[in-house]
Coordinates of C-alpha atoms in Angstrom, one line a residue:
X1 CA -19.3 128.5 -44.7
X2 CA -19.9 128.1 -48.2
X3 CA -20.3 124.4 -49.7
X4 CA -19.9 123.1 -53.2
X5 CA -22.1 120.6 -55.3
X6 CA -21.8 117.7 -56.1
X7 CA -22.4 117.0 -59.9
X8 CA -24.7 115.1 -59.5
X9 CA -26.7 117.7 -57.8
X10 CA -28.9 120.8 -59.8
X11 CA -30.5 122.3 -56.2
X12 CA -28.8 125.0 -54.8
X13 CA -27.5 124.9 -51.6
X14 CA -28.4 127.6 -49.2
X15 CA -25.0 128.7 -47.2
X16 CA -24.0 126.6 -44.3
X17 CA -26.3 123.4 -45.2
X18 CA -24.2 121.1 -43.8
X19 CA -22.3 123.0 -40.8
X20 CA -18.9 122.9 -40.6
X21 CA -18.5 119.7 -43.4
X22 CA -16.0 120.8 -45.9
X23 CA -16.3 117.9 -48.2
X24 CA -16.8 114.0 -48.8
X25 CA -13.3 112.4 -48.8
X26 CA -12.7 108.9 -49.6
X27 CA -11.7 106.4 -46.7
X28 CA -9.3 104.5 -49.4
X29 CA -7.5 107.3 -51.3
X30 CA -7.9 110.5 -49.2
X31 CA -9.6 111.8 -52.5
X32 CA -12.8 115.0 -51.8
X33 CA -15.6 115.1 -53.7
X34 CA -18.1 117.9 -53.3
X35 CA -20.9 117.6 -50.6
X36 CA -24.0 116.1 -52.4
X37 CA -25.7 112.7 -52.4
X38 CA -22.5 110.5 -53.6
X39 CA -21.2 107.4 -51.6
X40 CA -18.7 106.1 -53.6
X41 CA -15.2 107.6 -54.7
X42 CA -15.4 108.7 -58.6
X43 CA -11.6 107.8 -58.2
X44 CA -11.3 104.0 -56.7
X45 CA -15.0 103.1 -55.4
X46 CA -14.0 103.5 -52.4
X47 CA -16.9 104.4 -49.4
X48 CA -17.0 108.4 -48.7
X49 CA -17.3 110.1 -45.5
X50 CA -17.8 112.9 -43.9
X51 CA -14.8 115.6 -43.9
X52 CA -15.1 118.9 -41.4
X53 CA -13.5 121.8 -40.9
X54 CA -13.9 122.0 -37.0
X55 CA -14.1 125.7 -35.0
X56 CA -13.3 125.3 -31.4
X57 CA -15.6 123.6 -29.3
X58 CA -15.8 123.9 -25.6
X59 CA -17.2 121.4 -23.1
X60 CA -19.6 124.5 -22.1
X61 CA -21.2 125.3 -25.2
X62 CA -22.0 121.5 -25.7
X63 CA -24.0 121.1 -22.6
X64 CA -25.7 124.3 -22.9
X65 CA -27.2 122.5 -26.1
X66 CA -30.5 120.4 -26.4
X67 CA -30.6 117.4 -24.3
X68 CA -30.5 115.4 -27.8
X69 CA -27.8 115.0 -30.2
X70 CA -28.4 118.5 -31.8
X71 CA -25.8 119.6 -28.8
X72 CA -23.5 118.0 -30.6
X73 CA -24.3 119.8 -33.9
X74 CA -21.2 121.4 -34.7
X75 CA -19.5 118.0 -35.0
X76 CA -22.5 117.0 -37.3
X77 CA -23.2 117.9 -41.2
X78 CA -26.1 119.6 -39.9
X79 CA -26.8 123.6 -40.1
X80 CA -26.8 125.3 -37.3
X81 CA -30.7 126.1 -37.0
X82 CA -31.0 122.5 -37.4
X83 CA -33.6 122.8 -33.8
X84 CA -36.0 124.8 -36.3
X85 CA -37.0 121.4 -38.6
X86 CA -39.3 119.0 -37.5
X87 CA -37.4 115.6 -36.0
X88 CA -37.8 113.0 -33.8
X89 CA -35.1 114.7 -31.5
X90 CA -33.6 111.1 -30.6
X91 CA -30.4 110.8 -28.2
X92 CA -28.9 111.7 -25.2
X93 CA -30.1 108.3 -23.5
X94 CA -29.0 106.8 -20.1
X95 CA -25.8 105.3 -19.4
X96 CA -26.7 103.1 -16.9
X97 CA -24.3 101.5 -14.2
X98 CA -24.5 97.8 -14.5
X99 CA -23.4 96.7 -11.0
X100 CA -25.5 93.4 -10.8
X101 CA -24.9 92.8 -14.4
X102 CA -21.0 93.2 -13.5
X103 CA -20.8 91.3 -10.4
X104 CA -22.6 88.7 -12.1
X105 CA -19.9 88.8 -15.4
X106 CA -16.5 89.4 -12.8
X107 CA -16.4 92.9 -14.2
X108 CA -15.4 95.7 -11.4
X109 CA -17.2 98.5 -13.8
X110 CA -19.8 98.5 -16.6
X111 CA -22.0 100.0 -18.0
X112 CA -24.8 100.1 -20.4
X113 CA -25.3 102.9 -23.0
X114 CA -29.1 102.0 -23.3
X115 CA -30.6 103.5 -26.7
X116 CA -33.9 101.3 -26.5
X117 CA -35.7 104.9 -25.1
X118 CA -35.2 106.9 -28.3
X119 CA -38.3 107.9 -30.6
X120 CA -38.8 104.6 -31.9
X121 CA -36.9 102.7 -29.9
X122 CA -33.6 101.8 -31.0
X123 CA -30.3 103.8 -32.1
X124 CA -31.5 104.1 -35.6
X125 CA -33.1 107.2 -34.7
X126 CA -29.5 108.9 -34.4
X127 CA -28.4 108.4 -38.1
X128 CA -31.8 108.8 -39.6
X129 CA -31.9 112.6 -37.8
X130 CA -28.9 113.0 -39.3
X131 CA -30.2 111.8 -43.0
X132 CA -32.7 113.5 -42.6
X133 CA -31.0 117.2 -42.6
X134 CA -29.2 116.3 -45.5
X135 CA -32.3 114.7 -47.5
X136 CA -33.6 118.4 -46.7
X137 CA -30.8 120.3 -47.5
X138 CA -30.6 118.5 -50.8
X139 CA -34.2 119.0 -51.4
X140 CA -35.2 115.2 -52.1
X141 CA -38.8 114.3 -52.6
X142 CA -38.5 111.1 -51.1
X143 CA -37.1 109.8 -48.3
X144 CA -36.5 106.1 -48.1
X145 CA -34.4 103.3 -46.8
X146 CA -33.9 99.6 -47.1
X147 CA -33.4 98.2 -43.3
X148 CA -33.2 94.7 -41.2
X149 CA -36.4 96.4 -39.1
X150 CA -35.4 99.4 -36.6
X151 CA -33.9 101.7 -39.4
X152 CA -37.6 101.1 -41.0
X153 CA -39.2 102.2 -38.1
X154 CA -36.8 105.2 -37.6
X155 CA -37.5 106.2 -41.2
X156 CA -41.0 105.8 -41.1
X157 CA -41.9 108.0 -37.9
X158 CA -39.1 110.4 -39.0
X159 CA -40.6 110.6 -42.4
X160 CA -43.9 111.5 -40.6
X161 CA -42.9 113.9 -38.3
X162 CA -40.9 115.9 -41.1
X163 CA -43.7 115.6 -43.8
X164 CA -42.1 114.0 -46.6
X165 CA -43.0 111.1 -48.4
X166 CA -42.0 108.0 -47.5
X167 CA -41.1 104.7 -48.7
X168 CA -39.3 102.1 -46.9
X169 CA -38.4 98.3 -48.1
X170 CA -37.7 95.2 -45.6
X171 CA -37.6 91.8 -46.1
X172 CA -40.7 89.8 -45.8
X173 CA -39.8 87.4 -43.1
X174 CA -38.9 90.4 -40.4
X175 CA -40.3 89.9 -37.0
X176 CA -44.0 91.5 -36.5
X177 CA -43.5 93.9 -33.9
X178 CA -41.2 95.9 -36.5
X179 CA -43.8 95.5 -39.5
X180 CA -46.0 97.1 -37.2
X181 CA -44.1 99.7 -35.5
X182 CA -43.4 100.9 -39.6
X183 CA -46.6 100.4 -41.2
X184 CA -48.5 102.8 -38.5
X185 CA -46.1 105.5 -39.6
X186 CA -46.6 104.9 -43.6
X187 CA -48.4 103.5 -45.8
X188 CA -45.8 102.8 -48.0
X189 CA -44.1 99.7 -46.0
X190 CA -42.5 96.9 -49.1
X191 CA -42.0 94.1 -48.0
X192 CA -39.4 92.2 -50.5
X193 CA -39.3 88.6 -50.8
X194 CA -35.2 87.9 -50.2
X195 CA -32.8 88.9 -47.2
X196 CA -31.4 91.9 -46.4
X197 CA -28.5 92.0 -49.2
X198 CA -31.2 91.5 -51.5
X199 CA -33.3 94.3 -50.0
X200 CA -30.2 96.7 -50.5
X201 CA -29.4 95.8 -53.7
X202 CA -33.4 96.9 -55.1
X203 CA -32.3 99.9 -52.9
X204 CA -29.2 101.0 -54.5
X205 CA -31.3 99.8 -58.1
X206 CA -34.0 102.0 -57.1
X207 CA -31.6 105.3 -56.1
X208 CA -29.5 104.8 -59.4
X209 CA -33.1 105.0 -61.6
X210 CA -35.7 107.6 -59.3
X211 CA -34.0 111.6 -59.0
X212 CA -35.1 112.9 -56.1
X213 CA -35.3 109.6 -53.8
X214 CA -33.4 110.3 -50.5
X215 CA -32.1 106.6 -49.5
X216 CA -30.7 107.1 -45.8
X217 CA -28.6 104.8 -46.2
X218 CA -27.5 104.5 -49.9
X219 CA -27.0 107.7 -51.5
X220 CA -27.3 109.9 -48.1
X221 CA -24.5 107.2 -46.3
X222 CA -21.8 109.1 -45.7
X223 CA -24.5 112.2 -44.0
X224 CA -26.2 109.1 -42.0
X225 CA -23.5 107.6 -40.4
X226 CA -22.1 110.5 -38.9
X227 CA -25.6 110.4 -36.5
X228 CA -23.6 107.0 -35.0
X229 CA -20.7 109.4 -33.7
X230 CA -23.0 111.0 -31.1
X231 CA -23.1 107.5 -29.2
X232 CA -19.4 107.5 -28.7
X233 CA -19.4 112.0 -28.1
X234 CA -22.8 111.0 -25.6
X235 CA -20.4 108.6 -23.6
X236 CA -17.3 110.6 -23.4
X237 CA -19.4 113.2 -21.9
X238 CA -21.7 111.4 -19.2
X239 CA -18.6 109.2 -18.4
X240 CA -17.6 113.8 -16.9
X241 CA -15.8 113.9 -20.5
X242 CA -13.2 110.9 -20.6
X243 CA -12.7 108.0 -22.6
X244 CA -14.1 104.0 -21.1
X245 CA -10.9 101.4 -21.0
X246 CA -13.3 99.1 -23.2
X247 CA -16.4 99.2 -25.0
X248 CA -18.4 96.5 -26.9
X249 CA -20.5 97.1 -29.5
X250 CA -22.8 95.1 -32.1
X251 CA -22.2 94.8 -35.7
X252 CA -23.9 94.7 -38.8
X253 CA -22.8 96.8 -41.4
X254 CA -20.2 97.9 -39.3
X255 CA -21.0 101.9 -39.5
X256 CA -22.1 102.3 -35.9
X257 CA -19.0 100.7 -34.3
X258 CA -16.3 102.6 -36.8
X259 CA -18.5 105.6 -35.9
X260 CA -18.0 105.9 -32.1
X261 CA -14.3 105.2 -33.0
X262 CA -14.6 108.3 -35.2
X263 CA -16.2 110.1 -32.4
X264 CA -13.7 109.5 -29.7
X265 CA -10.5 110.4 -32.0
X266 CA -12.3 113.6 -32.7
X267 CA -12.7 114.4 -28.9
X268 CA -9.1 113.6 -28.6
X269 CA -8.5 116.2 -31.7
X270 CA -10.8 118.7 -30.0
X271 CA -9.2 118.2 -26.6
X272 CA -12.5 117.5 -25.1
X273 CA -11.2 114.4 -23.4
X274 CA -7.8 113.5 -22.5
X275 CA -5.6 111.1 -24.7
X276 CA -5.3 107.5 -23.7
X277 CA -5.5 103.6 -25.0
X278 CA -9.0 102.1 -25.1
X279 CA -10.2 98.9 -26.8
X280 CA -13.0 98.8 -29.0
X281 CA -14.7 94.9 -29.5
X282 CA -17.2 93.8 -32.2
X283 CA -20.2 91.7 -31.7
X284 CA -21.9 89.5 -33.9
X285 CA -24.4 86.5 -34.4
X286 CA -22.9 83.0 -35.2
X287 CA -26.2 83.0 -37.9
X288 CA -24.4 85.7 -39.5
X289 CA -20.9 86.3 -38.4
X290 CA -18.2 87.2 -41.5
X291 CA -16.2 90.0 -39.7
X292 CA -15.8 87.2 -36.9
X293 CA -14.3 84.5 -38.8
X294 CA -12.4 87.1 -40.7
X295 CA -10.8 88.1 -37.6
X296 CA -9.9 85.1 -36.4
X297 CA -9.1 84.1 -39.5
X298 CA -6.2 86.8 -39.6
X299 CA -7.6 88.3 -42.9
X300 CA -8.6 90.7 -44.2
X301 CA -10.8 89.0 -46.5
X302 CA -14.6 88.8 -45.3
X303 CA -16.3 86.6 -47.4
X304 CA -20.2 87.2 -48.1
X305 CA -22.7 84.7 -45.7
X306 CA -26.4 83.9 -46.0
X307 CA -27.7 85.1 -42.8
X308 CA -29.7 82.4 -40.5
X309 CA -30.3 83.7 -37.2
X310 CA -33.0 85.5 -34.7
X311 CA -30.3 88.4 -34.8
X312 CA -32.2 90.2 -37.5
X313 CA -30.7 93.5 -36.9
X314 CA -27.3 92.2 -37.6
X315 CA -28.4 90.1 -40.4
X316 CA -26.3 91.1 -43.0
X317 CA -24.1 89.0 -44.8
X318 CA -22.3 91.3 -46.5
X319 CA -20.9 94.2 -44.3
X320 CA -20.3 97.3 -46.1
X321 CA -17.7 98.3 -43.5
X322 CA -16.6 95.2 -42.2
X323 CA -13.0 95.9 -43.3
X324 CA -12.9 98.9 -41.3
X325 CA -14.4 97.0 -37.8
X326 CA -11.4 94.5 -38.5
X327 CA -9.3 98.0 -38.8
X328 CA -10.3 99.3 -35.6
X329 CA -11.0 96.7 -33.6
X330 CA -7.0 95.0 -34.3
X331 CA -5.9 99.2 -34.1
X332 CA -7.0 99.8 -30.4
X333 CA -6.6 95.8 -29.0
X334 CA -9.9 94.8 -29.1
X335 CA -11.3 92.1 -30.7
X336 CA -14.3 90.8 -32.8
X337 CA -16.6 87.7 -31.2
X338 CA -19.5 85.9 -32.1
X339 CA -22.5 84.1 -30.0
X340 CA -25.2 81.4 -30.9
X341 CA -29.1 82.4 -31.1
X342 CA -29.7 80.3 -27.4
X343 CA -26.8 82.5 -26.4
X344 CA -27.9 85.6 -27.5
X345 CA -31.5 84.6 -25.9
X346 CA -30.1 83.4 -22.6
X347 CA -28.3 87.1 -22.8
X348 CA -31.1 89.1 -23.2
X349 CA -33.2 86.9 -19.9
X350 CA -29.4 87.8 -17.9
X351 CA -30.1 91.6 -18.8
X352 CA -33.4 91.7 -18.0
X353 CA -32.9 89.8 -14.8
X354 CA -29.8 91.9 -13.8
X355 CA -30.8 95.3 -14.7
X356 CA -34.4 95.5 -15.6
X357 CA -33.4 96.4 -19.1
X358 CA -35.1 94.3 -22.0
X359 CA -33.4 94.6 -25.2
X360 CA -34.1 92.9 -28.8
X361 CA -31.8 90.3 -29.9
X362 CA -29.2 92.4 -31.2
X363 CA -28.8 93.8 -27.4
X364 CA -28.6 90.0 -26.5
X365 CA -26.1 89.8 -28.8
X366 CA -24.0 92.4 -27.7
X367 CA -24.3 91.1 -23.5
X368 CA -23.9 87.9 -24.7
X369 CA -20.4 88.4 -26.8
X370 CA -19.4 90.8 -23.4
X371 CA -20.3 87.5 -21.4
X372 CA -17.8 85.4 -23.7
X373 CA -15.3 88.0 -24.2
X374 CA -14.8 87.8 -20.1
X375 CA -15.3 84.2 -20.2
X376 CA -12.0 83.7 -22.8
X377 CA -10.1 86.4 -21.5
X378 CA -10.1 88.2 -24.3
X379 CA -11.8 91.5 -22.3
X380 CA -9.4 92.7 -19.2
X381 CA -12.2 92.6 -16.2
X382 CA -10.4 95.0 -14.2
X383 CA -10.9 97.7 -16.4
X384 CA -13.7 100.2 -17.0
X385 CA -16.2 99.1 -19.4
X386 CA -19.6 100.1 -21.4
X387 CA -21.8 97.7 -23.8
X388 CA -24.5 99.0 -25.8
X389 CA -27.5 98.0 -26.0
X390 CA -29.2 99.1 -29.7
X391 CA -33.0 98.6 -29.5
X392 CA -35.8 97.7 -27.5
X393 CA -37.2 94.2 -26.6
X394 CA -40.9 94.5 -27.4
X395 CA -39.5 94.4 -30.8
X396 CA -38.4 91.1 -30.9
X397 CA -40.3 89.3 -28.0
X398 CA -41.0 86.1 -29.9
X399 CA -36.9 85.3 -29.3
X400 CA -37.6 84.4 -25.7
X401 CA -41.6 84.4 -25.6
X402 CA -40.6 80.4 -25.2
X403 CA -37.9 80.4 -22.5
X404 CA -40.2 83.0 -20.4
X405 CA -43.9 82.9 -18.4
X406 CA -45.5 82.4 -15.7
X407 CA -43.8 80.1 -12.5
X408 CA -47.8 78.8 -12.3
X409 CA -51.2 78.8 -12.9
X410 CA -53.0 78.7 -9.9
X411 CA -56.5 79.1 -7.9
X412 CA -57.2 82.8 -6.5
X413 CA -56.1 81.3 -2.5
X414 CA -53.6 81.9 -0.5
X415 CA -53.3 77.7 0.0
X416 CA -53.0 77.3 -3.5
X417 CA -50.0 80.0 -4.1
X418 CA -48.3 78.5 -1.4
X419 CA -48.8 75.3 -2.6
X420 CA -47.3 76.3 -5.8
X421 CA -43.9 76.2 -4.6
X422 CA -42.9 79.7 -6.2
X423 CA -41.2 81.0 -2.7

């Protein structure tokens, strides 16, 4: 397949860089643009995504694929030798049955898509592979992001691993654990004194004044998110290729959950899964929750916050596709919920405690909204149902580091730990 550039864009593209995409079409007006580092429509301003052009795809040839999202490569703006660059090879994680969790919540079936055991830990490392092709295919010198913590870390060791230069910004008050788990993969680690929203705006500063700087999420957006639709295509398949009643999903900027939506219509398209009604639900922070009170609101008007909570993942207070999680979420019957910080902490203890799974706070988030979406009966607990949880614990241990320890401190006898009243 041959592919056009964009304007903006003086490399040439070799034939077939970006699979079977046909263009960048805008979610507001319909209207293409060339593939090529744009993000916004030339026309109305509107957010572009990804457009394809799909061959038939067969259950078959999908799981005779990579057991990573590069099976999934002919639903991606990825060439098809994409195998042959250096990546992190993230994906195809565990979708663990939740029976304690569920018999704890009143749910007859759960599950948990658990995407804390990719390369760094956390889902991030779908989109990045993803931005990472294009960033190549566009020949950028630089790849880069601005990120709440795990999209840093992805971008870092992907970065790395690839060879290219690297250069990735984060606000200065982000949690240790994901200063660290950055930093050992570059040098280049700017911490920025301001939130999130402040961090993105430098970004999208830096990208309009640097040629050749690859921002995963800015000017490579619309190639990025598609790496979210391999979550949804991931549990369609190891659900034996169908469709859950209900899934719940955390939100921040909103990609990843309009993503899996994205994903499922296109197995529907494809006839890789059979047609039928499922609800999709958003989860947020109460720290910073402005799809939330949009939707219960009844607007569609989400207005800006200042984030304040231990939810730094989700901590951003202006979500660039918040209108389309109220879109979805309203479309399919779901809904969109949000949870205190000593809910989301209690949340991630319940996970641990029910399914030996320890997830960061954005995880807790996620469990925690489930919990409360059962709770107000706005989640039907007879049906089938999968939660995600995003990222790993270890990132964010100082959330529960307080609420956790040892039951006691005692002598090295077998009087003293019977004394101590732990049995």
């Amino acid at each position: 397949m041959s592919t056009l550039l964009d304007e903006t864009t003086t490399h040439a593209l070799r034939d077939g860089a970006f699979g079977n995409a046909r263009a960048l079409t805008c979610r507001e007006c319909g209207h293409e643009v060339a593939l090529g580092p744009s993000y916004a429509c030339p026309e109305c301003f509107g957010p572009l995504e990804v457009a394809y052009d799909f061959p038939a795809v067969t259950r078959e040839e999908i799981a005779a694929g990579p057991r990573n999202i590069w099976r999934y490569k002919a639903l991606l703006p990825v060439p098809s030798d994409i195998e042959q660059s250096p990546n992190t090879e993230p994906g195809f994680t565990r979708l663990l049955e939740a029976r304690n969790l569920a018999r704890e919540l009143g749910l007859e079936k759960l599950w948990v898509k658990d995407d804390s055991t990719n390369p760094t830990n956390s889902f991030k490392d779908r989109v990045v592979a993803c931005a990472l092709s294009a960033a190549r295919e566009l020949d950028a010198k630089v790849f880069a992001c601005p990120s709440t913590g795990n999209l840093a870390n992805a971008v870092a060791a992907a970065g790395a691993r690839a060879g290219i230069p690297t250069v990735v910004f984060i606000p200065s008050n982000l949690e240790t654990p994901k200063k660290v788990n950055s930093a050992v993969f570059t040098e280049k680690l700017v911490a920025v004194d301001g939130n999130y929203d402040d961090v993105n705006k430098l970004a999208s500063e830096i990208a309009g004044e640097e040629e050749g700087w690859a921002f995963v999420n800015v000017n490579v957006r619309p190639f990025y998110a598609e790496g979210s639709k391999t979550l949804g295509y991931e549990i369609a398949e190891q659900l034996g290729w169908r469709l859950p009643d209900q899934i719940v999903i955390p939100v921040a900027s909103g990609s990843q959950l309009t993503k899996v939506d994205k994903a499922f219509q296109e197995l529907i398209t494809l006839g890789l899964v059979e047609d039928k009604p499922y609800k999709v639900f958003g989860a947020q922070a109460t720290g910073c929750s402005p799809v939330s009170v949009a939707y219960k609101g009844g607007t569609d008007a989400i207005r800006p916050v200042k984030p304040d909570t231990i939810a730094k993942s989700l901590a951003i207070g202006n979500p660039a596709d918040g209108i389309y999680v109220l879109d979805v979420c309203r479309r399919t019957g779901g809904a969109v919920e949000d949870i205190t910080d000593d809910e989301v902490r209690d949340a991630i203890v319940l996970l641990a405690r029910t399914e030996g799974i320890f997830t960061e706070t954005a995880g807790g988030t996620t469990v925690g909204v489930l919990k409360k979406l059962v709770e107000t009966g706005q989640l039907d607990t007879s049906l089938e149902t999968v939660v995600i949880n995003t990222g790993h614990g270890l990132k964010t241990l100082d959330s529960v580091s307080d609420r956790v320890g040892p039951a006691a401190t005692i002598a090295p006898s077998y009087d003293a730990f019977v004394a101590s009243g732990v049995l």
